[in-house]
Amino acid sequence: MDFISDLWKYLKQRKKFWLAPVIVALLLLGLLIVIGGGSAIAPFIYTLF
């Protein structure tokens, strides 16, 4: 949790709030790849790409 709080402090101090949606999008994409890798949903996820 220290990493997340440090990241938020950095974004707040440097006024780089535009990075927040980019980070969230990358986290969601990574989560989709991890979940879709070994599940029954994988064929449906692969058709999206």
CSV table of N, CA and C in Angstrom, one decimal:
chain,number,residue,atom,x,y,z
A,1,MET,N,0.8,-1.2,0.0
A,1,MET,CA,0.0,0.0,0.0
A,1,MET,C,0.9,1.3,0.0
A,2,ASP,N,2.1,1.1,0.4
A,2,ASP,CA,3.0,2.3,0.4
A,2,ASP,C,3.2,2.8,-1.0
A,3,PHE,N,3.3,1.9,-2.0
A,3,PHE,CA,3.5,2.3,-3.4
A,3,PHE,C,2.3,3.1,-3.9
A,4,ILE,N,1.1,2.7,-3.6
A,4,ILE,CA,0.0,3.4,-4.0
A,4,ILE,C,-0.1,4.8,-3.4
A,5,SER,N,0.2,4.9,-2.1
A,5,SER,CA,0.2,6.2,-1.5
A,5,SER,C,1.3,7.1,-2.0
A,6,ASP,N,2.4,6.5,-2.3
A,6,ASP,CA,3.5,7.3,-2.9
A,6,ASP,C,3.2,7.8,-4.3
A,7,LEU,N,2.6,6.9,-5.0
A,7,LEU,CA,2.1,7.3,-6.4
A,7,LEU,C,1.1,8.4,-6.3
A,8,TRP,N,0.2,8.3,-5.4
A,8,TRP,CA,-0.9,9.4,-5.3
A,8,TRP,C,-0.2,10.7,-4.9
A,9,LYS,N,0.7,10.6,-3.9
A,9,LYS,CA,1.4,11.9,-3.5
A,9,LYS,C,2.2,12.5,-4.7
A,10,TYR,N,2.8,11.6,-5.5
A,10,TYR,CA,3.6,12.1,-6.6
A,10,TYR,C,2.6,12.8,-7.6
A,11,LEU,N,1.5,12.2,-7.9
A,11,LEU,CA,0.6,12.7,-8.9
A,11,LEU,C,0.0,14.1,-8.4
A,12,LYS,N,-0.2,14.1,-7.1
A,12,LYS,CA,-0.8,15.3,-6.5
A,12,LYS,C,0.2,16.5,-6.4
A,13,GLN,N,1.4,16.1,-6.1
A,13,GLN,CA,2.5,17.2,-5.9
A,13,GLN,C,2.9,17.7,-7.3
A,14,ARG,N,3.0,16.9,-8.3
A,14,ARG,CA,3.5,17.3,-9.6
A,14,ARG,C,2.4,17.7,-10.5
A,15,LYS,N,1.1,17.7,-10.0
A,15,LYS,CA,0.0,18.0,-10.8
A,15,LYS,C,-0.2,17.2,-12.1
A,16,LYS,N,0.1,16.0,-12.0
A,16,LYS,CA,0.0,15.1,-13.1
A,16,LYS,C,-1.2,14.2,-13.0
A,17,PHE,N,-2.4,14.8,-12.8
A,17,PHE,CA,-3.6,14.0,-12.7
A,17,PHE,C,-4.0,13.3,-14.0
A,18,TRP,N,-3.5,13.7,-15.1
A,18,TRP,CA,-3.8,13.1,-16.4
A,18,TRP,C,-3.2,11.7,-16.4
A,19,LEU,N,-2.2,11.4,-15.6
A,19,LEU,CA,-1.7,10.0,-15.6
A,19,LEU,C,-2.6,9.0,-14.9
A,20,ALA,N,-3.5,9.4,-14.1
A,20,ALA,CA,-4.4,8.5,-13.3
A,20,ALA,C,-5.2,7.6,-14.3
A,21,PRO,N,-5.9,8.2,-15.3
A,21,PRO,CA,-6.6,7.3,-16.2
A,21,PRO,C,-5.7,6.3,-16.9
A,22,VAL,N,-4.5,6.7,-17.3
A,22,VAL,CA,-3.6,5.9,-18.0
A,22,VAL,C,-3.2,4.7,-17.1
A,23,ILE,N,-2.9,4.9,-15.8
A,23,ILE,CA,-2.6,3.9,-14.9
A,23,ILE,C,-3.7,2.9,-14.7
A,24,VAL,N,-4.9,3.5,-14.5
A,24,VAL,CA,-6.1,2.6,-14.3
A,24,VAL,C,-6.3,1.8,-15.5
A,25,ALA,N,-6.2,2.3,-16.7
A,25,ALA,CA,-6.4,1.5,-18.0
A,25,ALA,C,-5.4,0.4,-18.1
A,26,LEU,N,-4.1,0.7,-17.7
A,26,LEU,CA,-3.1,-0.3,-17.8
A,26,LEU,C,-3.4,-1.4,-16.8
A,27,LEU,N,-3.8,-1.1,-15.6
A,27,LEU,CA,-4.2,-2.1,-14.5
A,27,LEU,C,-5.3,-2.9,-15.0
A,28,LEU,N,-6.3,-2.3,-15.6
A,28,LEU,CA,-7.5,-3.1,-16.1
A,28,LEU,C,-7.1,-4.1,-17.2
A,29,LEU,N,-6.2,-3.6,-18.1
A,29,LEU,CA,-5.8,-4.5,-19.2
A,29,LEU,C,-4.9,-5.6,-18.6
A,30,GLY,N,-4.1,-5.3,-17.7
A,30,GLY,CA,-3.3,-6.4,-17.0
A,30,GLY,C,-4.2,-7.4,-16.3
A,31,LEU,N,-5.2,-6.9,-15.6
A,31,LEU,CA,-6.1,-7.8,-15.0
A,31,LEU,C,-6.9,-8.7,-15.9
A,32,LEU,N,-7.3,-8.1,-17.1
A,32,LEU,CA,-8.0,-8.9,-18.1
A,32,LEU,C,-7.1,-10.0,-18.7
A,33,ILE,N,-5.8,-9.7,-18.8
A,33,ILE,CA,-4.9,-10.7,-19.4
A,33,ILE,C,-4.7,-11.8,-18.4
A,34,VAL,N,-4.6,-11.4,-17.1
A,34,VAL,CA,-4.3,-12.5,-16.1
A,34,VAL,C,-5.6,-13.4,-15.9
A,35,ILE,N,-6.7,-12.7,-15.9
A,35,ILE,CA,-7.9,-13.5,-15.7
A,35,ILE,C,-8.2,-14.4,-17.0
A,36,GLY,N,-8.0,-13.8,-18.1
A,36,GLY,CA,-8.3,-14.5,-19.3
A,36,GLY,C,-7.4,-15.5,-19.8
A,37,GLY,N,-6.2,-15.6,-19.1
A,37,GLY,CA,-5.2,-16.5,-19.5
A,37,GLY,C,-5.5,-18.0,-19.3
A,38,GLY,N,-6.2,-18.3,-18.2
A,38,GLY,CA,-6.4,-19.7,-17.8
A,38,GLY,C,-7.9,-19.9,-17.4
A,39,SER,N,-8.8,-19.3,-18.1
A,39,SER,CA,-10.2,-19.5,-17.7
A,39,SER,C,-11.0,-19.9,-18.9
A,40,ALA,N,-12.3,-20.2,-18.6
A,40,ALA,CA,-13.2,-20.6,-19.7
A,40,ALA,C,-13.6,-19.4,-20.5
A,41,ILE,N,-13.3,-18.2,-20.0
A,41,ILE,CA,-13.7,-17.0,-20.7
A,41,ILE,C,-12.7,-16.6,-21.8
A,42,ALA,N,-11.5,-17.3,-21.7
A,42,ALA,CA,-10.4,-16.9,-22.6
A,42,ALA,C,-10.8,-16.9,-24.1
A,43,PRO,N,-11.5,-17.8,-24.7
A,43,PRO,CA,-11.8,-17.7,-26.1
A,43,PRO,C,-12.7,-16.4,-26.4
A,44,PHE,N,-13.5,-16.0,-25.5
A,44,PHE,CA,-14.3,-14.8,-25.8
A,44,PHE,C,-13.5,-13.5,-25.6
A,45,ILE,N,-12.5,-13.5,-24.8
A,45,ILE,CA,-11.6,-12.4,-24.6
A,45,ILE,C,-10.7,-12.3,-25.8
A,46,TYR,N,-10.2,-13.4,-26.3
A,46,TYR,CA,-9.3,-13.4,-27.5
A,46,TYR,C,-10.0,-12.8,-28.7
A,47,THR,N,-11.3,-13.0,-28.8
A,47,THR,CA,-12.0,-12.5,-30.0
A,47,THR,C,-12.1,-11.0,-30.0
A,48,LEU,N,-12.0,-10.4,-28.8
A,48,LEU,CA,-12.0,-8.9,-28.7
A,48,LEU,C,-10.7,-8.3,-29.3
A,49,PHE,N,-9.6,-9.0,-29.3
A,49,PHE,CA,-8.4,-8.5,-29.8
A,49,PHE,C,-8.0,-9.1,-31.1
